[in-house]
Coordinates of C-alpha atoms and ligand atoms in Angstrom, one line a residue:
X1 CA 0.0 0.0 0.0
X2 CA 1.1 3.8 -0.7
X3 CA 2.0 5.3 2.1
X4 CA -0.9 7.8 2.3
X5 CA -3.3 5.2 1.7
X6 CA -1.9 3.3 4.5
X7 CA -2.3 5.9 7.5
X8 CA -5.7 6.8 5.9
X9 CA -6.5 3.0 6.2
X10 CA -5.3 2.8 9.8
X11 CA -6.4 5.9 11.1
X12 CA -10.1 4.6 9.7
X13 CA -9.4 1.7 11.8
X14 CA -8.7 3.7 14.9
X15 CA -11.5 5.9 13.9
X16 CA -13.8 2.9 13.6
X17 CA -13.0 0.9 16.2
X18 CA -11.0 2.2 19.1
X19 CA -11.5 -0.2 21.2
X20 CA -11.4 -3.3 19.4
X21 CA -7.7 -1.7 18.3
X22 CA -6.6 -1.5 21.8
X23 CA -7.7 -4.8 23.0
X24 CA -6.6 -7.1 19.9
X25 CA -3.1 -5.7 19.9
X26 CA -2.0 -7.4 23.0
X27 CA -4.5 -9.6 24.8
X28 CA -6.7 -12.4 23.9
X29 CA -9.7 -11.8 26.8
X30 CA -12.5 -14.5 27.7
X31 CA -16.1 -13.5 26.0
X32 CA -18.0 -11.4 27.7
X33 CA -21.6 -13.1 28.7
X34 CA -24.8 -11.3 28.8
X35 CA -24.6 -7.8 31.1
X36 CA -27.4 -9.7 33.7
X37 CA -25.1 -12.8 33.7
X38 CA -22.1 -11.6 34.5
X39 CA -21.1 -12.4 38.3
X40 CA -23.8 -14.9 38.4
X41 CA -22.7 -18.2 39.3
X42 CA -24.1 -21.9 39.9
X43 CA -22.5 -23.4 43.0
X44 CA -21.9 -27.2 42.5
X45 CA -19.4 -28.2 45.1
X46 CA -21.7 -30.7 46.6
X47 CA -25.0 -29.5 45.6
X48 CA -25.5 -32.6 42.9
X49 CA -23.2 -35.3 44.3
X50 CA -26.1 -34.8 47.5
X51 CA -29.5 -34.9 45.1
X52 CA -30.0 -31.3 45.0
X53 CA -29.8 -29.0 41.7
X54 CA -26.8 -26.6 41.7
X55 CA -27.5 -23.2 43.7
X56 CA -27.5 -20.0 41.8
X57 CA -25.8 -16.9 43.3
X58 CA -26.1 -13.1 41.9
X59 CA -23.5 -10.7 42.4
X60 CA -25.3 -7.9 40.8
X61 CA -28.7 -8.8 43.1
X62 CA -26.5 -9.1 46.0
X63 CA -23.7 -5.5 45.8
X64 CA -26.8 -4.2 45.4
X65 CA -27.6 -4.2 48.9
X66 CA -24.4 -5.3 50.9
X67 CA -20.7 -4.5 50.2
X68 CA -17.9 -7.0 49.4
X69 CA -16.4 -7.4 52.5
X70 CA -20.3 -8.3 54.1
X71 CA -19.8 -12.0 52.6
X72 CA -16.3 -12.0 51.7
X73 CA -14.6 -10.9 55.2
X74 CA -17.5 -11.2 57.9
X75 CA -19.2 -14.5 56.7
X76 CA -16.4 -16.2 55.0
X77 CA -17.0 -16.6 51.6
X78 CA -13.7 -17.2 49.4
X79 CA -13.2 -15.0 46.5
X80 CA -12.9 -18.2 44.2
X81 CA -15.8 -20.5 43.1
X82 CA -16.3 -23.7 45.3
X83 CA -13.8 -23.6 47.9
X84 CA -16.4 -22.4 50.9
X85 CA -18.1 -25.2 52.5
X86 CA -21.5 -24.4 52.4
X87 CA -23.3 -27.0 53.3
X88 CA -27.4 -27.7 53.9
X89 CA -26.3 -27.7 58.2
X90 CA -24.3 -24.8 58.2
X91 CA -27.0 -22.5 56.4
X92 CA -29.7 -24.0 58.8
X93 CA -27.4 -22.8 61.7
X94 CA -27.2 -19.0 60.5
X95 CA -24.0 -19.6 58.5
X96 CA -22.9 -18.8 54.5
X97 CA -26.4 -18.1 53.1
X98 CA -28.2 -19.0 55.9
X99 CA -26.7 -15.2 58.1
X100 CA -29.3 -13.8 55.4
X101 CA -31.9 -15.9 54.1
X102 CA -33.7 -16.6 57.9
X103 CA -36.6 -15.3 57.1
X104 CA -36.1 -11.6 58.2
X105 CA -32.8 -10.1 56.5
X106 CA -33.8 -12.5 53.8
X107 CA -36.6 -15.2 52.5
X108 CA -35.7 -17.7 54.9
X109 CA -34.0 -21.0 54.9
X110 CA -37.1 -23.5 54.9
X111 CA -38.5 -26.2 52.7
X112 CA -40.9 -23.9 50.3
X113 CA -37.9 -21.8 49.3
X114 CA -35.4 -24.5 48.9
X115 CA -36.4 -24.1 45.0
X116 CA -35.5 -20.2 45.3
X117 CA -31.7 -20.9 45.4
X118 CA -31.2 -24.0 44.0
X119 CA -32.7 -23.6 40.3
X120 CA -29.6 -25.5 38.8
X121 CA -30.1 -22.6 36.2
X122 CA -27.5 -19.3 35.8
X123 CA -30.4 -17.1 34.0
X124 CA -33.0 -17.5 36.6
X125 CA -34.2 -13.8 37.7
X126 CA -32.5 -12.2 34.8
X127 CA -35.0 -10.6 34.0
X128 CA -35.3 -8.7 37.0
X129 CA -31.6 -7.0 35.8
X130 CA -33.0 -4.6 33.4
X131 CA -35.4 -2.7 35.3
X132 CA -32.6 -2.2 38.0
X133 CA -30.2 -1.5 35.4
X134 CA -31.4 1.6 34.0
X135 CA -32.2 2.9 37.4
X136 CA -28.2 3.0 37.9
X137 CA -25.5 5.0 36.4
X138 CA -24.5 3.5 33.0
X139 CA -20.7 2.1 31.7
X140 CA -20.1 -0.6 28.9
X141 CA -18.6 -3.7 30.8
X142 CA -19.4 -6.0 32.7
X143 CA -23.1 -5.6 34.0
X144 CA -22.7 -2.6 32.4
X145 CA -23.3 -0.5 36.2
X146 CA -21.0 1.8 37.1
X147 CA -21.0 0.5 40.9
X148 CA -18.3 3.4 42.5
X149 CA -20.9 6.3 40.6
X150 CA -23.7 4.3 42.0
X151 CA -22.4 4.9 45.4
X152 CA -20.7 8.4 45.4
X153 CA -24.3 9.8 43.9
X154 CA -26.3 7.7 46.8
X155 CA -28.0 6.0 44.5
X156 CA -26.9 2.6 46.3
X157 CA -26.1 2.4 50.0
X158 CA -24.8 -1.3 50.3
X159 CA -24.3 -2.7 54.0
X160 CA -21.1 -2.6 55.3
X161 CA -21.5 -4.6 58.0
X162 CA -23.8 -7.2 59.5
X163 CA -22.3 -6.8 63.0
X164 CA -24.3 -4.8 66.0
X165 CA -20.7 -3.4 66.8
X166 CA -17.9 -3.4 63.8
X167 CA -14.7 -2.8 64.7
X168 CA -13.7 0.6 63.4
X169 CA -12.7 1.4 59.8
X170 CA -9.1 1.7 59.0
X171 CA -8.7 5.2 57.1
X172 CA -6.8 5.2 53.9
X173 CA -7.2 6.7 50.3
X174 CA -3.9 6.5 48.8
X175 CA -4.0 6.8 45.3
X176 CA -1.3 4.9 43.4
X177 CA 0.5 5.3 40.4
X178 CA 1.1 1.8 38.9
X179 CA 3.9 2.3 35.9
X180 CA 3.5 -0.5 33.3
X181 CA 6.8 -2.4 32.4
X182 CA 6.4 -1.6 29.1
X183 CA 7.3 2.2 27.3
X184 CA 4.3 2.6 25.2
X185 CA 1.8 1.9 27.6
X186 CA 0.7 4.6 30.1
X187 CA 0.1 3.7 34.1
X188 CA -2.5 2.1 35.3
X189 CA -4.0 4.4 38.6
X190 CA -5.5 2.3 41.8
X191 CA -7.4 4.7 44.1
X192 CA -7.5 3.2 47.3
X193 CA -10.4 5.7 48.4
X194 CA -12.8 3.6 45.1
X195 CA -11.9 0.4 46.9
X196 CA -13.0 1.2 49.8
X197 CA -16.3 2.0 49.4
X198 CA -16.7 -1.5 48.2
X199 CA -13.9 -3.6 50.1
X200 CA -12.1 -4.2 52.9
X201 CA -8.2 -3.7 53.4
X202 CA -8.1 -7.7 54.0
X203 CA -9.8 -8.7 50.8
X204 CA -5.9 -7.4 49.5
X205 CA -3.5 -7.4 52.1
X206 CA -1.4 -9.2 52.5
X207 CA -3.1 -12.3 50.5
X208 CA -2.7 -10.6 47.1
X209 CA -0.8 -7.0 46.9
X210 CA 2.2 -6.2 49.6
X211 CA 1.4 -2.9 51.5
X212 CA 4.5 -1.3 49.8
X213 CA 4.2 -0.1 46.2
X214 CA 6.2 -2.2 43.4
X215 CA 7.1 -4.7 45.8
X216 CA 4.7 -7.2 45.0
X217 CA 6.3 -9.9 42.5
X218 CA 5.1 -10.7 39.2
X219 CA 2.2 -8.0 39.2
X220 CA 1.9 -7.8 35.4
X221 CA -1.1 -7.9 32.9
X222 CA -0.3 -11.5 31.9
X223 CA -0.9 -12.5 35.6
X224 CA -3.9 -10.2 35.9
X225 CA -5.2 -12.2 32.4
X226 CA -5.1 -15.7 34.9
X227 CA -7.4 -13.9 37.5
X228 CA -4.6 -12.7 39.8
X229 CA -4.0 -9.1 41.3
X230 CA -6.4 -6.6 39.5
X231 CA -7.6 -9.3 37.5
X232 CA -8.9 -11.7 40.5
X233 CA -12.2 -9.5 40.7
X234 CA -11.6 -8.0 37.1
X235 CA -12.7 -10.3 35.7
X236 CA -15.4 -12.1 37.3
X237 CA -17.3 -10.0 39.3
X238 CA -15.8 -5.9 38.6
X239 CA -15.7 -4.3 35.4
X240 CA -13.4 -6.4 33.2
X241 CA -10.0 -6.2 31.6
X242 CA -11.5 -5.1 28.7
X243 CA -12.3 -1.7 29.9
X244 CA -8.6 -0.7 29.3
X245 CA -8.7 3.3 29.6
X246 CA -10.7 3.4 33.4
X247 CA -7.1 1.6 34.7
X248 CA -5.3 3.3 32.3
X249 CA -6.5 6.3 31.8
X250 CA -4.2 7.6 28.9
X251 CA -4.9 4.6 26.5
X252 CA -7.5 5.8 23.5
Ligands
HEC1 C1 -30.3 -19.1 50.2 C2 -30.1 -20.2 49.3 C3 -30.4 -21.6 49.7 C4 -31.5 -22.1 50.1 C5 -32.8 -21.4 50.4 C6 -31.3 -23.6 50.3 N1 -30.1 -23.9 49.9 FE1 -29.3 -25.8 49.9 N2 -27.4 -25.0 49.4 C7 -27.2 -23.7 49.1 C8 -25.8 -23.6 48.7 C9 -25.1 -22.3 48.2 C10 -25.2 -24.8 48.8 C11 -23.8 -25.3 48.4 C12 -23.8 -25.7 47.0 C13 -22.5 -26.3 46.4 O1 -21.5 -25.6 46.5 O2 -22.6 -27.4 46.0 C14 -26.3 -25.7 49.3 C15 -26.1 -27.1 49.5 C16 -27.1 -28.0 49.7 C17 -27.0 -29.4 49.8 C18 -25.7 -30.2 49.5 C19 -24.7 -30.1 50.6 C20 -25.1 -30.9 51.8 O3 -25.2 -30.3 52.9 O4 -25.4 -32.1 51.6 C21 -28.2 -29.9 50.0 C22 -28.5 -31.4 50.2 C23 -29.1 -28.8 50.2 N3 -28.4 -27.6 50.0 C24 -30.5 -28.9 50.5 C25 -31.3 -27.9 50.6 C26 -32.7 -28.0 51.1 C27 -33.4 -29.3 51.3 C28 -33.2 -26.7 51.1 C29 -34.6 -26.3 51.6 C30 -34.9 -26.7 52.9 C31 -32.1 -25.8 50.8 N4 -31.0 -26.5 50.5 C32 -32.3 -24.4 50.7 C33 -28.1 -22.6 49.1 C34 -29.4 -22.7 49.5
HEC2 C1 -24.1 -11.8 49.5 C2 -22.7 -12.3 49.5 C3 -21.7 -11.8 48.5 C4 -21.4 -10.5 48.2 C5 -22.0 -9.2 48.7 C6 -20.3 -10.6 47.3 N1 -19.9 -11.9 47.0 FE1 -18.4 -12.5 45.8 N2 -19.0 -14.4 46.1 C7 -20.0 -14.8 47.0 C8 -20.1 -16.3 46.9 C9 -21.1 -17.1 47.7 C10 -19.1 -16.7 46.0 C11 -18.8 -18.2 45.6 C12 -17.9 -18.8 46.7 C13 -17.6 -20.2 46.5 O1 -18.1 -20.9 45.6 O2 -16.8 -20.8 47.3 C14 -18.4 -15.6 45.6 C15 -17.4 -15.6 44.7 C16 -16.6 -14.5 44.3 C17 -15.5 -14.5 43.4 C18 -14.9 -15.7 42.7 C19 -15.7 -16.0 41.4 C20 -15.1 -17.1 40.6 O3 -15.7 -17.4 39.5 O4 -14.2 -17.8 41.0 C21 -15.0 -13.2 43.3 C22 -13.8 -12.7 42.5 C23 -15.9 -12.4 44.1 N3 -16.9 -13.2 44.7 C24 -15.8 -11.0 44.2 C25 -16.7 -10.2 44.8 C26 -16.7 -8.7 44.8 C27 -15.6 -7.9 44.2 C28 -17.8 -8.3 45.5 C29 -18.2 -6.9 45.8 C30 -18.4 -6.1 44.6 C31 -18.5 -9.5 46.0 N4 -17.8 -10.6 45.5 C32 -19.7 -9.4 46.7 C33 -20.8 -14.0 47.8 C34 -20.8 -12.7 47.8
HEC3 C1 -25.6 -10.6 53.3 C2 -26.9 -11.2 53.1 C3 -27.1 -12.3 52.1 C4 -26.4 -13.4 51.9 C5 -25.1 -13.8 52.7 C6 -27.0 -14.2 50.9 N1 -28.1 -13.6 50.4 FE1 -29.3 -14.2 48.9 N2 -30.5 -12.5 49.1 C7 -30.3 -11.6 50.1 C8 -31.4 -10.6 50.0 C9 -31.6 -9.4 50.9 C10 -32.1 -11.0 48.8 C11 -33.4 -10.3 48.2 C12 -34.5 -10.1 49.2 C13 -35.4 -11.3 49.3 O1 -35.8 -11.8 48.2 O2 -35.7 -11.8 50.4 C14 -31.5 -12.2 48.3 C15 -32.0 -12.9 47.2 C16 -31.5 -14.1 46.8 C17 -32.0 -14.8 45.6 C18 -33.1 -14.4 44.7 C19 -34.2 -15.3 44.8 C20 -35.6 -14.9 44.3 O3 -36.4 -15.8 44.1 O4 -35.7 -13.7 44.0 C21 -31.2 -15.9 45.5 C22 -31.3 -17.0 44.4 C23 -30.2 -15.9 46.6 N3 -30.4 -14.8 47.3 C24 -29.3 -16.9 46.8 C25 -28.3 -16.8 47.7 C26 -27.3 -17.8 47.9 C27 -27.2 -19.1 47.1 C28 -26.5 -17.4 49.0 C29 -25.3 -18.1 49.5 C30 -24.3 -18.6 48.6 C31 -27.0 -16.1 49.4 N4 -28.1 -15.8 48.7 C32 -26.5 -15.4 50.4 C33 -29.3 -11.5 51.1 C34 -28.3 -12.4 51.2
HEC4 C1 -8.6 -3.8 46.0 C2 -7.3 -4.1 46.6 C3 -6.8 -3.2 47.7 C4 -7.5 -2.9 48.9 C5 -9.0 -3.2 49.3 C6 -6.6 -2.1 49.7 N1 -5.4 -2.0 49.1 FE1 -3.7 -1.2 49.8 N2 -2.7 -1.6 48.0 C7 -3.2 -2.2 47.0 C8 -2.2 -2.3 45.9 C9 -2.5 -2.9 44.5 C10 -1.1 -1.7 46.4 C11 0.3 -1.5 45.6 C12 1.0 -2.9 45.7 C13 2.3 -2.9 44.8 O1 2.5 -2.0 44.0 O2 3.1 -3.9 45.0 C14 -1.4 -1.3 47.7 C15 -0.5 -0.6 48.6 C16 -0.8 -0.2 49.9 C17 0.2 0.5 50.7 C18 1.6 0.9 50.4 C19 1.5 2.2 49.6 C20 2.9 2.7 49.2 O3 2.9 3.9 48.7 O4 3.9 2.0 49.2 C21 -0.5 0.7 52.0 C22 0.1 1.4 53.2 C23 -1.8 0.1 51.8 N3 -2.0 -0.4 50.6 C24 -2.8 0.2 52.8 C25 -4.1 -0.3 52.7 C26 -5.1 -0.1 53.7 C27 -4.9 0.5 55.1 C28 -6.3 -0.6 53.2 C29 -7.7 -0.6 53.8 C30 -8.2 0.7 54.3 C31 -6.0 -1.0 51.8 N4 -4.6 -0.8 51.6 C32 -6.9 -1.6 50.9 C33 -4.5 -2.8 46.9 C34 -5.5 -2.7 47.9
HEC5 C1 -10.7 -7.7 45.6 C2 -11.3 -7.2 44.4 C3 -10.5 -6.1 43.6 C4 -9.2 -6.1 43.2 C5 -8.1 -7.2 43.5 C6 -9.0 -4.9 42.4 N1 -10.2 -4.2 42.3 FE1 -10.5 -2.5 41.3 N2 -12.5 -2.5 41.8 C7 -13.1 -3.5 42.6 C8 -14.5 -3.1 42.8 C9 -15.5 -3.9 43.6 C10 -14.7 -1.9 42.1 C11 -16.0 -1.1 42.0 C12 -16.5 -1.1 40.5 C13 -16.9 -2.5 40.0 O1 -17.1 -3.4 40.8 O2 -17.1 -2.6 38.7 C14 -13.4 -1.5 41.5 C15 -13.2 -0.4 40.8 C16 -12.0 0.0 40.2 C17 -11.8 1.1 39.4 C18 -12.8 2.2 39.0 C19 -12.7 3.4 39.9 C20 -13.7 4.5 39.6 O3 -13.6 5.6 40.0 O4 -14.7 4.2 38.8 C21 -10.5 1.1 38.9 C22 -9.8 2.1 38.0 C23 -9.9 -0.1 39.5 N3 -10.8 -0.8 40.2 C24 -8.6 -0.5 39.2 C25 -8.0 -1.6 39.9 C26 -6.6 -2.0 39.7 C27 -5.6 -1.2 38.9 C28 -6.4 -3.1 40.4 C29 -5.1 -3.8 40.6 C30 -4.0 -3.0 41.1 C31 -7.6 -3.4 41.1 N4 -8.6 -2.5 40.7 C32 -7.8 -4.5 41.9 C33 -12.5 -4.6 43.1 C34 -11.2 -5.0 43.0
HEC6 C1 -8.2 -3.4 36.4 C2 -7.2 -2.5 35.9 C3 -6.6 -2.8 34.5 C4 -7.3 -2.9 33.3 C5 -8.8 -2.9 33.1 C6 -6.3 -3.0 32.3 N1 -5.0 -3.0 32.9 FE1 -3.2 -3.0 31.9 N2 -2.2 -2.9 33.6 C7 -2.8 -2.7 34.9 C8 -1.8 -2.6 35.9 C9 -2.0 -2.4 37.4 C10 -0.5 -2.7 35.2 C11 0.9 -2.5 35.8 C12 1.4 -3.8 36.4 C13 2.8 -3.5 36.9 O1 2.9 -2.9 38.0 O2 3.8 -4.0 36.2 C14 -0.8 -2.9 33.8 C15 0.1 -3.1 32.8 C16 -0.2 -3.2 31.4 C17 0.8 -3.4 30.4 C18 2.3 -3.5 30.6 C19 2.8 -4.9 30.5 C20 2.6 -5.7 31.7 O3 2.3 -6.9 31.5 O4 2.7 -5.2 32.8 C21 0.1 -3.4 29.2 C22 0.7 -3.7 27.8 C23 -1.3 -3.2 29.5 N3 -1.4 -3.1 30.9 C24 -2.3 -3.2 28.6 C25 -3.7 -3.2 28.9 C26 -4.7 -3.3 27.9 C27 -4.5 -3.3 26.3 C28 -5.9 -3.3 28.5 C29 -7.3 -3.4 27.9 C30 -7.5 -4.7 27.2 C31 -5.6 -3.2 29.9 N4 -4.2 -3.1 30.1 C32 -6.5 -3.2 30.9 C33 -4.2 -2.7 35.2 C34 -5.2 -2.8 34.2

């Protein structure tokens, strides 16, 4: 090709599709499902080995009302799918599921709601995602929510804490400047302030980031592309990798 007709042809490109540009240059990232899907999940552990049809669980229905660190730091619910041992006893005793779903935080744990959670089916009450979709401020990932505007414009006020007397919040809102490895790429910026709203400081530390910046080993988009560091939550349950420019802000 003539040289002009090249940069006209790659500047159409850009022009046309800016996104798809940025993302096919370097990574090859999982299909996205359905905005009401994504974050759903069928727990199978034990559900069908013991008779019972997988249970479905919602993230979108859930952050609605209670923040991360409700299930994932106070109740005890890993951040990776079938490693809690929630079993049928332990959510009769007010454990896992069962702190909710007793019949006054939640439906309760009894024999004409058994049905309720364990549908064996991820789309079940999809349909109830739209109408609280467009109620929420709008981004183009994921469930396509933007979950931190949600907040800061009190449009969500998700529990922090199921406890009558929580220990106090530690007070942090660092915002870090994460410099990529490579030249052409701009920083990626972690505000520890957006975090917070959402999460605790031990969903993170010291499991999966070191509290001292650049120390922590192998922190690189390849390992957040196998659902480590950023991408552990980014790209399950958070906006995913694909949104390049709200991590790093300078890529167009
Ligand atoms: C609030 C949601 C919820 C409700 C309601 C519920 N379950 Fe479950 N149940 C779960 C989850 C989650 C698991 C773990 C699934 C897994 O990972 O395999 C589970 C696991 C089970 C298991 C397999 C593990 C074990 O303990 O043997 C059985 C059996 C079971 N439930 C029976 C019932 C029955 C019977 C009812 C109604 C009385 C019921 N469940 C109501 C969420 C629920
Ligand atoms: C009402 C409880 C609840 C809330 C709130 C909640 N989660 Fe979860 N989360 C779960 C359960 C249950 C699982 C499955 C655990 C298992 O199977 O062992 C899970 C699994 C996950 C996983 C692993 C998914 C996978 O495919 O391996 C990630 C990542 C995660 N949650 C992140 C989050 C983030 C981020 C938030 C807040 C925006 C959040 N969760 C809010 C209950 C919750
Ligand atoms: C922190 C509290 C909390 C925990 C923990 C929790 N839930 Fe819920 N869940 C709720 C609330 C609140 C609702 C919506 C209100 C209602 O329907 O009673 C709900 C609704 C649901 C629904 C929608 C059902 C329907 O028919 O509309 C399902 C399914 C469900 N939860 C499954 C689960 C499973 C499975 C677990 C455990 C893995 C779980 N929940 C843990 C609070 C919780
Ligand atoms: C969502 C994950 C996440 C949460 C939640 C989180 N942090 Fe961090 N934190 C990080 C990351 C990422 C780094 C940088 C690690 C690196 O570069 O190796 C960091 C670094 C730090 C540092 C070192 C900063 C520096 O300049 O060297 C401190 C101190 C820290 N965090 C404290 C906290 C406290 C206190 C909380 C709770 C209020 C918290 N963090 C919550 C992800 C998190
Ligand atoms: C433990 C889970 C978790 C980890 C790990 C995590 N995040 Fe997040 N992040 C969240 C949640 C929850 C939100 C709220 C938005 C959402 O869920 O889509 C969020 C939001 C953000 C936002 C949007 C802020 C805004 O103002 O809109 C950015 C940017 C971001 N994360 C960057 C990062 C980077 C960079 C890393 C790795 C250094 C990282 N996150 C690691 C859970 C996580
Ligand atoms: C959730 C936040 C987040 C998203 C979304 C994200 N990145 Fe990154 N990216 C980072 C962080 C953090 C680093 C820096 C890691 C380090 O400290 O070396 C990084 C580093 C990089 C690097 C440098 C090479 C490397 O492996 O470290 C490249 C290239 C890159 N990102 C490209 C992209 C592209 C292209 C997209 C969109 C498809 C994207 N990133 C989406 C957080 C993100």
């Amino acid at each position: 090709m003539h040289r002009p007709a090249l940069l006209l042809f790659l500047a159409l490109l850009f022009a046309l599709a800016p996104q798809a540009a940025a993302k096919g240059r370097y990574f090859d990232l999982p299909p996205l499902p359905d905005p009401a899907l994504y974050g759903n999940r069928l727990l199978n552990r034990s559900a069908e080995k013991n008779g019972v049809k997988p249970a479905l669980f919602s993230h979108w229905l859930h952050r609605a009302k209670y923040t991360c660190r409700v299930c994932h730091v106070e109740l005890g619910f890993n951040m990776e799918l079938g490693t809690t041992e929630i079993t049928e006893a332990r959510n009769q005793h007010g454990e896992y599921c069962g702190a909710c779903h007793d019949g006054k935080e939640a439906f309760g744990h009894t024999p004409d709601n058994c049905d309720r959670c364990h549908t064996g089916d991820l789309t079940a009450g999809a349909d109830k995602f739209n109408a609280f979709a467009v109620t929420m401020p709008r981004t183009s990932y994921g469930n396509n929510i933007d979950w931190v505007k949600a907040v800061k414009e009190g449009k969500l006020q998700p529990k922090r804490t199921l406890l009558a007397n929580p220990p106090q919040a530690i007070a942090y809102d660092k915002d870090l400047k994460l410099d990529a490895g490579w030249t052409m790429i701009p920083p990626a910026f972690f505000s520890h302030a957006d975090h917070n709203l959402w999460l605790d400081c031990a969903n993170c530390h010291p499991d999966i980031f070191n509290v001292k910046k650049k120390t922590t080993a192998h922190f690189s988009m390849r390992y957040n592309l196998d659902g480590k560091f950023c991408g552990l939550c980014h790209l399950r349950v958070s906006f995913p990798l694909d949104d390049c420019d709200r991590c790093h802000p300078a890529m167009h």
